[in-house]
Coordinates of C-alpha atoms and ligand atoms in Angstrom, one line a residue:
M1 CA 20.4 14.3 16.1
S2 CA 19.4 15.1 11.8
I3 CA 17.2 13.0 10.2
L4 CA 17.8 11.5 7.0
A5 CA 14.5 10.8 4.9
R6 CA 13.8 9.9 1.6
F7 CA 11.8 10.3 -1.2
A8 CA 11.7 7.2 -4.1
P9 CA 9.5 7.7 -7.1
S10 CA 9.4 5.5 -9.9
P11 CA 10.2 7.1 -13.3
T12 CA 6.9 5.2 -15.3
G13 CA 4.8 8.5 -15.8
R14 CA 5.3 12.4 -15.3
L15 CA 5.0 13.5 -11.2
H16 CA 1.8 14.9 -10.8
L17 CA -0.1 16.9 -7.9
G18 CA 0.2 13.7 -5.2
H19 CA 3.9 13.4 -6.0
A20 CA 4.3 17.7 -5.4
F21 CA 2.8 16.7 -2.1
S22 CA 4.8 13.6 -1.4
A23 CA 7.8 15.3 -2.0
L24 CA 7.2 18.6 -0.3
F25 CA 6.1 15.9 2.9
A26 CA 9.3 14.0 2.4
W27 CA 11.8 17.2 2.6
R28 CA 9.5 18.6 5.1
S29 CA 10.3 15.3 7.6
A30 CA 13.8 15.7 7.2
G31 CA 13.7 18.9 9.4
S32 CA 15.8 22.0 8.3
D33 CA 18.8 20.3 10.1
G34 CA 18.1 16.7 8.4
T35 CA 18.6 15.6 4.8
C36 CA 16.1 14.3 2.5
L37 CA 17.3 11.7 -0.4
L38 CA 15.8 10.9 -3.9
R39 CA 16.2 7.7 -5.3
I40 CA 15.1 6.7 -8.7
E41 CA 13.3 2.9 -8.3
D42 CA 13.6 1.9 -11.9
I43 CA 13.8 -1.9 -11.1
D44 CA 11.1 -2.2 -13.8
P45 CA 13.0 -2.3 -17.3
D46 CA 9.4 -2.5 -19.1
R47 CA 7.9 0.6 -17.4
C48 CA 10.6 3.0 -16.4
R49 CA 11.8 5.4 -18.8
A50 CA 15.0 8.2 -19.1
V51 CA 12.6 10.9 -19.9
Y52 CA 10.7 10.0 -16.6
E53 CA 13.3 10.2 -14.8
H54 CA 14.7 13.2 -16.2
A55 CA 11.5 14.9 -16.0
I56 CA 11.8 13.7 -11.9
Y57 CA 15.1 16.2 -11.6
E58 CA 13.2 19.0 -13.6
D59 CA 9.8 19.1 -11.3
L60 CA 11.5 18.8 -8.1
A61 CA 14.1 21.1 -8.8
W62 CA 11.1 23.4 -9.7
L63 CA 9.5 22.7 -6.6
G64 CA 12.8 24.0 -4.6
L65 CA 13.9 21.1 -3.7
T66 CA 17.4 19.9 -3.6
W67 CA 19.3 16.4 -2.8
P68 CA 22.6 15.1 -2.3
V69 CA 24.1 13.6 -5.7
P70 CA 24.9 11.1 -7.0
V71 CA 21.2 9.7 -6.8
R72 CA 21.0 6.1 -6.0
R73 CA 19.3 4.2 -9.2
Q74 CA 18.1 1.1 -8.3
S75 CA 18.9 -0.6 -12.0
E76 CA 22.6 0.1 -11.0
H77 CA 22.5 -2.1 -7.7
L78 CA 20.8 -5.0 -8.4
D79 CA 23.7 -7.3 -6.9
D80 CA 22.8 -6.1 -3.4
Y81 CA 19.4 -7.2 -4.1
H82 CA 20.2 -10.1 -5.2
A83 CA 22.4 -10.9 -2.2
A84 CA 19.5 -10.7 0.0
L85 CA 17.5 -12.8 -2.2
T86 CA 20.1 -15.4 -1.6
R87 CA 20.2 -14.9 2.0
L88 CA 16.8 -15.4 2.6
I89 CA 16.9 -18.3 0.1
L90 CA 19.7 -19.9 2.6
M91 CA 17.7 -19.3 5.6
G92 CA 14.8 -21.1 3.9
V93 CA 12.4 -18.5 3.8
A94 CA 12.0 -17.7 0.3
Y95 CA 11.1 -20.7 -2.6
P96 CA 10.3 -20.6 -5.9
C97 CA 6.8 -19.8 -7.5
F98 CA 6.3 -21.4 -10.8
C99 CA 2.7 -20.3 -10.7
S100 CA 1.7 -17.6 -13.7
R101 CA -0.8 -14.7 -12.4
Q102 CA -3.4 -16.9 -14.1
D103 CA -2.3 -19.7 -12.3
V104 CA -2.8 -17.8 -8.4
A105 CA -6.4 -16.2 -9.8
R106 CA -7.7 -19.6 -10.6
A107 CA -6.3 -21.4 -7.2
A108 CA -6.9 -18.6 -4.8
T109 CA -9.9 -19.3 -2.1
A110 CA -8.9 -16.1 -0.1
H111 CA -8.8 -12.6 -1.0
G112 CA -6.5 -10.0 0.7
P113 CA -6.3 -5.8 0.5
E114 CA -4.8 -6.3 -3.0
G115 CA -6.6 -9.3 -4.4
A116 CA -6.0 -13.2 -4.7
I117 CA -4.1 -14.5 -1.8
Y118 CA -1.6 -17.3 -3.5
P119 CA -3.1 -20.3 -2.0
G120 CA 0.8 -21.9 -1.5
T121 CA 0.9 -23.8 -4.3
C122 CA 4.9 -24.3 -4.9
R123 CA 5.5 -24.0 -1.0
T124 CA 6.0 -27.2 -0.7
L125 CA 7.4 -28.5 -3.8
D126 CA 10.6 -30.8 -2.6
A127 CA 14.2 -29.5 -3.4
A128 CA 14.6 -31.6 -6.3
T129 CA 11.6 -31.0 -8.2
R130 CA 12.3 -27.6 -7.7
A131 CA 15.7 -27.9 -8.8
E132 CA 14.8 -29.7 -11.8
R133 CA 12.2 -27.3 -12.8
I134 CA 14.5 -24.4 -13.0
A135 CA 17.3 -26.2 -14.9
R136 CA 14.6 -26.9 -17.3
G137 CA 14.3 -22.8 -17.8
E138 CA 10.6 -22.7 -16.3
A139 CA 9.9 -19.1 -15.5
H140 CA 9.6 -18.7 -11.3
S141 CA 9.5 -16.0 -9.2
F142 CA 10.3 -16.2 -5.9
R143 CA 7.9 -15.7 -2.7
L144 CA 8.3 -15.1 1.1
D145 CA 7.1 -18.0 3.2
V146 CA 5.6 -15.8 5.7
A147 CA 4.5 -18.4 8.2
K148 CA 8.0 -19.7 8.4
S149 CA 9.6 -16.0 8.3
A150 CA 7.3 -15.0 11.2
A151 CA 8.0 -18.3 13.6
I152 CA 11.3 -16.9 13.2
T153 CA 11.0 -13.0 13.9
G154 CA 8.4 -13.5 16.7
P155 CA 5.9 -10.1 16.8
L156 CA 6.9 -7.2 14.9
F157 CA 5.8 -3.9 15.2
W158 CA 6.7 -0.8 13.5
D159 CA 6.6 3.0 14.8
E160 CA 4.4 5.4 12.3
E161 CA 4.6 9.1 13.0
G162 CA 1.3 10.6 15.6
E163 CA 0.0 7.1 15.5
G164 CA 2.8 4.9 17.5
R165 CA 3.3 1.2 17.7
I166 CA 1.6 -0.6 14.6
E167 CA 1.4 -4.5 14.8
V168 CA 2.6 -6.2 12.1
D169 CA 0.5 -8.8 10.3
P170 CA 2.6 -10.7 8.2
T171 CA 0.5 -13.1 6.6
I172 CA -1.8 -9.6 5.1
F173 CA -1.1 -10.4 1.7
G174 CA -0.2 -14.4 1.9
D175 CA 3.4 -15.1 0.7
P176 CA 4.2 -12.2 -1.1
V177 CA 6.7 -11.9 -4.4
I178 CA 9.9 -10.9 -3.6
A179 CA 11.5 -11.8 -6.7
R180 CA 9.6 -11.5 -9.8
R181 CA 9.1 -13.8 -12.6
A182 CA 11.9 -14.6 -14.5
R183 CA 13.2 -17.7 -16.8
F184 CA 16.9 -17.9 -15.7
S185 CA 18.4 -17.6 -12.2
E186 CA 21.2 -15.2 -13.5
A187 CA 18.6 -13.0 -14.7
R188 CA 19.3 -11.2 -10.6
P189 CA 15.2 -10.3 -10.5
T190 CA 14.0 -8.2 -7.7
S191 CA 10.7 -6.6 -6.4
Y192 CA 9.9 -3.3 -5.1
H193 CA 9.2 -4.9 -1.4
L194 CA 12.9 -6.7 -1.5
A195 CA 14.5 -3.4 -3.4
V196 CA 13.2 -0.7 -1.0
T197 CA 13.7 -2.6 2.0
V198 CA 17.6 -3.7 0.9
D199 CA 17.7 0.3 0.1
D200 CA 16.4 2.0 3.2
H201 CA 18.6 -0.3 5.3
L202 CA 21.8 0.6 2.8
Q203 CA 21.0 4.4 3.1
A204 CA 20.5 4.0 6.5
I205 CA 17.1 6.0 6.4
D206 CA 16.2 7.0 9.9
L207 CA 12.4 7.9 8.7
V208 CA 10.2 6.9 5.6
P209 CA 7.9 9.5 4.3
R210 CA 5.2 8.5 1.9
G211 CA 1.5 8.1 0.9
R212 CA -1.0 6.3 2.9
D213 CA -1.4 3.6 -0.4
L214 CA 2.3 1.9 1.0
F215 CA 1.1 2.0 4.3
L216 CA 0.2 -2.0 4.3
A217 CA 3.5 -2.7 2.4
T218 CA 5.2 -1.8 5.3
H219 CA 3.9 -5.2 6.7
V220 CA 6.0 -7.1 4.3
H221 CA 8.9 -4.4 4.3
R222 CA 9.2 -4.7 8.5
L223 CA 9.1 -8.6 8.1
L224 CA 11.8 -8.3 5.7
Q225 CA 14.0 -6.2 8.0
A226 CA 13.8 -8.3 10.9
L227 CA 14.9 -11.2 8.7
L228 CA 17.9 -9.6 6.9
G229 CA 19.0 -8.4 10.3
Y230 CA 18.6 -4.5 9.4
A231 CA 17.1 -1.8 11.7
A232 CA 13.9 -0.7 11.3
P233 CA 13.2 3.0 10.4
R234 CA 10.5 5.4 11.3
Y235 CA 7.3 5.3 9.1
A236 CA 5.0 8.7 8.1
H237 CA 2.7 7.4 5.5
H238 CA 0.4 10.7 4.7
A239 CA -3.2 11.4 2.9
L240 CA -3.5 11.3 -0.3
V241 CA -4.2 13.9 -2.6
L242 CA -7.6 13.3 -4.2
D243 CA -9.3 14.0 -7.7
G244 CA -12.3 15.9 -7.8
D245 CA -14.5 13.0 -7.5
G246 CA -12.6 11.9 -4.2
E247 CA -9.9 8.9 -6.4
K248 CA -6.7 8.9 -6.1
L249 CA -4.5 11.1 -8.8
S250 CA -2.8 8.9 -11.5
K251 CA 0.4 9.1 -13.7
R252 CA -2.0 8.8 -17.0
D253 CA -4.0 11.7 -15.9
R254 CA -2.6 14.5 -17.7
S255 CA -4.5 17.5 -16.0
T256 CA -2.2 17.0 -12.8
A257 CA 1.0 16.6 -14.4
L258 CA 3.5 19.2 -13.0
A259 CA 5.1 19.7 -16.1
D260 CA 1.7 20.3 -17.8
L261 CA 0.3 22.6 -15.3
R262 CA 4.1 24.5 -15.1
A263 CA 3.5 24.9 -18.9
A264 CA -0.1 26.3 -18.4
G265 CA 1.7 29.1 -16.0
W266 CA 0.8 27.7 -12.7
T267 CA 3.4 28.8 -10.0
V268 CA 4.4 26.7 -7.0
A269 CA 2.5 28.8 -5.0
D270 CA -0.8 27.8 -7.2
V271 CA 0.4 24.0 -7.0
K272 CA 0.8 24.1 -3.1
Q273 CA -2.7 26.0 -3.1
R274 CA -4.3 23.0 -4.7
I275 CA -2.9 20.1 -2.7
G276 CA -3.4 22.5 0.7
W277 CA 0.4 22.5 1.2
S278 CA 0.9 25.1 4.5
A279 CA 4.7 25.9 4.7
Ligands
LIG1 N1 8.6 3.8 -6.0 C1 7.6 4.0 -5.0 C2 6.8 4.9 -5.9 O1 6.8 5.1 -6.8 C3 7.5 4.1 -3.6 C4 8.4 3.7 -2.9 C5 8.4 4.0 -1.2 O2 8.2 5.3 -1.2 O3 8.3 3.0 -0.8 O4 5.4 4.5 -5.4

Protein backbone atom coordinates (compact mmCIF):
# COMPACT_ATOMS: atom_id res chain seq x y z
CA MET A 1 0.00 0.00 0.00
CA SER A 2 1.41 3.38 -0.91
CA ILE A 3 1.72 5.83 1.96
CA LEU A 4 0.20 9.29 2.13
CA ALA A 5 2.21 11.56 4.42
CA ARG A 6 2.21 15.33 4.86
CA PHE A 7 4.40 18.28 5.78
CA ALA A 8 2.44 21.07 7.45
CA PRO A 9 4.41 24.25 8.12
CA SER A 10 2.92 27.48 9.47
CA PRO A 11 3.87 30.60 7.47
CA THR A 12 4.88 32.55 10.57
CA GLY A 13 8.55 32.98 9.67
CA ARG A 14 11.20 31.72 7.31
CA LEU A 15 12.02 28.02 7.16
CA HIS A 16 15.28 27.11 8.84
CA LEU A 17 17.58 24.10 8.95
CA GLY A 18 15.21 22.30 11.30
CA HIS A 19 12.40 22.61 8.76
CA ALA A 20 14.72 21.31 6.04
CA PHE A 21 15.28 18.18 8.11
CA SER A 22 11.57 17.86 8.85
CA ALA A 23 10.61 18.26 5.20
CA LEU A 24 13.20 15.78 3.93
CA PHE A 25 12.08 13.37 6.66
CA ALA A 26 8.41 13.76 5.66
CA TRP A 27 9.07 13.14 1.97
CA ARG A 28 11.28 10.16 2.74
CA SER A 29 8.61 8.75 5.10
CA ALA A 30 6.16 8.58 2.21
CA GLY A 31 8.56 6.28 0.37
CA SER A 32 9.27 6.13 -3.32
CA ASP A 33 5.78 4.92 -4.25
CA GLY A 34 3.98 7.14 -1.70
CA THR A 35 3.06 10.82 -1.71
CA CYS A 36 3.81 13.65 0.65
CA LEU A 37 1.28 16.48 0.71
CA LEU A 38 2.18 20.04 1.61
CA ARG A 39 -0.35 21.79 3.86
CA ILE A 40 -0.18 25.44 4.87
CA GLU A 41 -1.29 25.89 8.49
CA ASP A 42 -2.29 29.53 8.41
CA ILE A 43 -5.15 29.75 10.91
CA ASP A 44 -3.56 32.55 12.90
CA PRO A 45 -4.10 35.80 10.95
CA ASP A 46 -1.98 37.77 13.43
CA ARG A 47 1.15 35.72 12.81
CA CYS A 48 0.85 34.31 9.27
CA ARG A 49 2.17 36.26 6.27
CA ALA A 50 1.85 35.69 2.52
CA VAL A 51 5.58 36.35 2.06
CA TYR A 52 6.40 33.46 4.37
CA GLU A 53 4.01 31.19 2.50
CA HIS A 54 5.74 32.01 -0.82
CA ALA A 55 9.10 31.46 0.84
CA ILE A 56 7.95 27.97 1.91
CA TYR A 57 7.25 27.04 -1.72
CA GLU A 58 10.59 28.45 -2.80
CA ASP A 59 12.63 26.76 -0.07
CA LEU A 60 11.02 23.34 -0.54
CA ALA A 61 11.45 23.50 -4.32
CA TRP A 62 15.11 24.41 -3.76
CA LEU A 63 15.47 21.28 -1.62
CA GLY A 64 14.23 19.32 -4.63
CA LEU A 65 10.83 18.41 -3.18
CA THR A 66 7.59 18.30 -5.17
CA TRP A 67 3.99 18.09 -4.01
CA PRO A 68 0.52 17.76 -5.50
CA VAL A 69 -1.44 20.95 -6.08
CA PRO A 70 -3.66 22.60 -5.04
CA VAL A 71 -2.15 22.87 -1.60
CA ARG A 72 -4.63 22.87 1.27
CA ARG A 73 -4.50 26.19 3.09
CA GLN A 74 -6.24 25.99 6.45
CA SER A 75 -7.54 29.56 6.30
CA GLU A 76 -9.77 28.46 3.39
CA HIS A 77 -11.39 25.66 5.37
CA LEU A 78 -12.57 27.27 8.60
CA ASP A 79 -16.04 25.78 8.03
CA ASP A 80 -14.60 22.26 8.35
CA TYR A 81 -13.06 23.02 11.75
CA HIS A 82 -16.20 24.79 12.87
CA ALA A 83 -18.31 21.76 11.95
CA ALA A 84 -16.04 19.52 14.05
CA LEU A 85 -16.22 21.96 16.96
CA THR A 86 -20.01 22.01 16.71
CA ARG A 87 -20.09 18.21 16.87
CA LEU A 88 -17.96 18.23 20.01
CA ILE A 89 -20.19 20.86 21.61
CA LEU A 90 -23.29 18.80 20.81
CA MET A 91 -21.62 15.71 22.29
CA GLY A 92 -21.19 17.69 25.51
CA VAL A 93 -17.38 17.44 25.53
CA ALA A 94 -16.55 21.02 24.49
CA TYR A 95 -17.48 24.02 26.60
CA PRO A 96 -16.99 27.79 26.41
CA CYS A 97 -14.29 29.20 28.66
CA PHE A 98 -14.31 32.91 29.49
CA CYS A 99 -10.93 32.98 31.25
CA SER A 100 -8.07 35.09 29.92
CA ARG A 101 -4.52 33.76 29.95
CA GLN A 102 -3.90 35.78 33.12
CA ASP A 103 -7.01 34.32 34.78
CA VAL A 104 -5.68 30.82 34.09
CA ALA A 105 -2.17 31.66 35.33
CA ARG A 106 -3.61 33.16 38.54
CA ALA A 107 -5.98 30.30 39.30
CA ALA A 108 -3.77 27.38 38.25
CA THR A 109 -2.47 25.08 40.96
CA ALA A 110 -0.93 22.44 38.73
CA HIS A 111 1.64 22.62 35.95
CA GLY A 112 1.95 20.36 32.94
CA PRO A 113 4.61 19.97 30.26
CA GLU A 114 3.56 23.28 28.66
CA GLY A 115 2.93 25.42 31.73
CA ALA A 116 -0.10 26.16 33.88
CA ILE A 117 -2.87 23.57 33.73
CA TYR A 118 -6.29 25.12 33.41
CA PRO A 119 -8.06 24.57 36.75
CA GLY A 120 -11.47 24.01 35.16
CA THR A 121 -13.04 27.32 36.22
CA CYS A 122 -15.67 27.40 33.45
CA ARG A 123 -16.24 23.65 33.15
CA THR A 124 -19.12 23.66 35.59
CA LEU A 125 -20.95 26.84 34.53
CA ASP A 126 -24.60 26.11 33.89
CA ALA A 127 -26.11 26.37 30.42
CA ALA A 128 -28.04 29.58 31.17
CA THR A 129 -24.93 31.40 32.43
CA ARG A 130 -22.94 30.30 29.39
CA ALA A 131 -25.65 31.42 26.97
CA GLU A 132 -26.05 34.75 28.72
CA ARG A 133 -22.31 35.53 28.77
CA ILE A 134 -21.96 34.60 25.09
CA ALA A 135 -25.01 36.71 24.18
CA ARG A 136 -23.39 39.63 26.03
CA GLY A 137 -20.44 39.34 23.65
CA GLU A 138 -17.94 38.14 26.24
CA ALA A 139 -14.76 36.77 24.63
CA HIS A 140 -14.47 33.01 25.02
CA SER A 141 -12.49 30.05 23.82
CA PHE A 142 -13.75 26.48 23.70
CA ARG A 143 -12.04 23.80 25.75
CA LEU A 144 -12.23 20.05 25.57
CA ASP A 145 -13.49 18.34 28.74
CA VAL A 146 -10.84 15.61 28.79
CA ALA A 147 -12.28 13.61 31.69
CA LYS A 148 -15.64 13.37 29.99
CA SER A 149 -13.97 12.65 26.65
CA ALA A 150 -11.85 9.84 28.08
CA ALA A 151 -14.93 8.31 29.70
CA ILE A 152 -16.53 8.16 26.24
CA THR A 153 -13.52 6.86 24.31
CA GLY A 154 -11.98 4.47 26.87
CA PRO A 155 -8.22 3.78 26.74
CA LEU A 156 -6.47 4.92 23.56
CA PHE A 157 -3.13 4.31 21.90
CA TRP A 158 -1.21 5.53 18.92
CA ASP A 159 1.29 3.77 16.73
CA GLU A 160 4.70 5.43 16.81
CA GLU A 161 7.21 4.34 14.15
CA GLY A 162 10.04 2.44 15.76
CA GLU A 163 8.49 2.58 19.23
CA GLY A 164 5.22 0.71 18.90
CA ARG A 165 2.06 1.49 20.82
CA ILE A 166 2.07 4.66 22.93
CA GLU A 167 -0.66 4.91 25.54
CA VAL A 168 -2.63 8.16 25.45
CA ASP A 169 -2.73 10.25 28.61
CA PRO A 170 -5.78 12.42 27.91
CA THR A 171 -5.20 14.61 30.97
CA ILE A 172 -1.61 15.59 30.13
CA PHE A 173 -2.45 19.26 29.39
CA GLY A 174 -5.67 19.51 31.38
CA ASP A 175 -8.65 20.70 29.29
CA PRO A 176 -6.93 22.06 26.13
CA VAL A 177 -8.22 24.97 24.06
CA ILE A 178 -9.70 23.62 20.84
CA ALA A 179 -11.01 26.96 19.54
CA ARG A 180 -9.17 30.17 20.32
CA ARG A 181 -10.62 33.06 22.22
CA ALA A 182 -12.95 35.24 20.16
CA ARG A 183 -15.69 37.66 21.02
CA PHE A 184 -18.38 36.50 18.64
CA SER A 185 -19.41 32.93 18.00
CA GLU A 186 -19.80 33.55 14.24
CA ALA A 187 -16.03 34.18 13.94
CA ARG A 188 -15.39 30.42 13.45
CA PRO A 189 -12.24 30.34 15.58
CA THR A 190 -10.27 27.11 15.75
CA SER A 191 -6.95 25.91 17.15
CA TYR A 192 -3.90 24.01 16.01
CA HIS A 193 -5.10 20.82 17.74
CA LEU A 194 -8.51 20.80 16.10
CA ALA A 195 -7.47 21.95 12.61
CA VAL A 196 -4.62 19.45 12.37
CA THR A 197 -6.83 16.57 13.48
CA VAL A 198 -9.61 17.45 11.03
CA ASP A 199 -7.18 17.93 8.13
CA ASP A 200 -5.23 14.72 8.69
CA HIS A 201 -8.61 12.96 8.56
CA LEU A 202 -10.06 14.82 5.56
CA GLN A 203 -6.84 14.34 3.62
CA ALA A 204 -6.77 10.62 4.57
CA ILE A 205 -3.21 10.86 5.88
CA ASP A 206 -1.68 7.47 6.76
CA LEU A 207 1.48 8.70 8.38
CA VAL A 208 2.19 11.93 10.27
CA PRO A 209 5.92 12.69 10.21
CA ARG A 210 6.86 15.69 12.37
CA GLY A 211 9.28 16.93 15.01
CA ARG A 212 9.61 15.53 18.49
CA ASP A 213 8.40 18.89 19.86
CA LEU A 214 4.89 17.84 18.82
CA PHE A 215 5.02 14.36 20.37
CA LEU A 216 2.93 15.32 23.41
CA ALA A 217 0.32 17.09 21.27
CA THR A 218 -0.47 13.66 19.84
CA HIS A 219 -2.20 12.79 23.14
CA VAL A 220 -4.77 15.48 22.34
CA HIS A 221 -4.99 14.65 18.62
CA ARG A 222 -5.64 10.96 19.28
CA LEU A 223 -8.39 11.84 21.75
CA LEU A 224 -10.04 14.18 19.22
CA GLN A 225 -9.82 11.51 16.51
CA ALA A 226 -11.57 8.97 18.72
CA LEU A 227 -14.33 11.44 19.68
CA LEU A 228 -14.93 12.43 16.05
CA GLY A 229 -14.83 8.85 14.79
CA TYR A 230 -11.72 9.35 12.67
CA ALA A 231 -9.25 6.59 11.83
CA ALA A 232 -5.88 7.12 13.51
CA PRO A 233 -2.83 7.71 11.29
CA ARG A 234 0.57 6.36 12.35
CA TYR A 235 3.08 8.86 13.72
CA ALA A 236 6.81 9.32 13.25
CA HIS A 237 8.27 12.03 15.49
CA HIS A 238 11.86 12.80 14.59
CA ALA A 239 14.62 14.25 16.79
CA LEU A 240 15.09 18.01 16.39
CA VAL A 241 18.06 19.72 14.76
CA LEU A 242 19.79 21.73 17.51
CA ASP A 243 22.02 24.77 17.36
CA GLY A 244 25.59 24.88 18.70
CA ASP A 245 24.29 25.40 22.26
CA GLY A 246 22.00 22.38 22.08
CA GLU A 247 18.91 24.60 21.74
CA LYS A 248 15.97 24.16 19.38
CA LEU A 249 16.29 26.36 16.25
CA SER A 250 13.97 29.33 16.02
CA LYS A 251 12.29 31.09 13.10
CA ARG A 252 13.60 34.34 14.58
CA ASP A 253 17.24 33.27 14.31
CA ARG A 254 18.35 34.50 10.90
CA SER A 255 21.59 32.52 10.87
CA THR A 256 19.81 29.27 10.06
CA ALA A 257 17.14 30.53 7.61
CA LEU A 258 17.34 28.54 4.37
CA ALA A 259 16.89 31.66 2.21
CA ASP A 260 19.85 33.38 3.89
CA LEU A 261 22.05 30.32 3.65
CA ARG A 262 21.15 30.02 -0.03
CA ALA A 263 21.98 33.69 -0.60
CA ALA A 264 25.28 33.13 1.18
CA GLY A 265 26.13 30.43 -1.34
CA TRP A 266 25.15 27.28 0.54
CA THR A 267 24.17 24.34 -1.65
CA VAL A 268 21.54 21.74 -0.80
CA ALA A 269 24.42 19.34 -0.15
CA ASP A 270 25.79 21.82 2.46
CA VAL A 271 22.40 21.94 4.15
CA LYS A 272 22.16 18.15 4.23
CA GLN A 273 25.62 17.87 5.70
CA ARG A 274 24.88 20.42 8.45
CA ILE A 275 21.67 18.64 9.52
CA GLY A 276 23.23 15.19 9.35
CA TRP A 277 20.97 14.02 6.54
CA SER A 278 22.02 10.89 4.72
CA ALA A 279 19.97 9.71 1.76
N1 LIG B 1 2.02 23.66 11.71
C1 LIG B 1 2.85 23.06 12.72
C2 LIG B 1 4.17 23.79 12.82
O1 LIG B 1 4.57 24.46 11.88
C3 LIG B 1 3.13 21.59 12.47
C4 LIG B 1 1.92 20.77 12.55
C5 LIG B 1 2.09 19.27 12.48
O2 LIG B 1 3.01 18.80 11.80
O3 LIG B 1 1.28 18.59 13.08
O4 LIG B 1 4.82 23.68 13.82
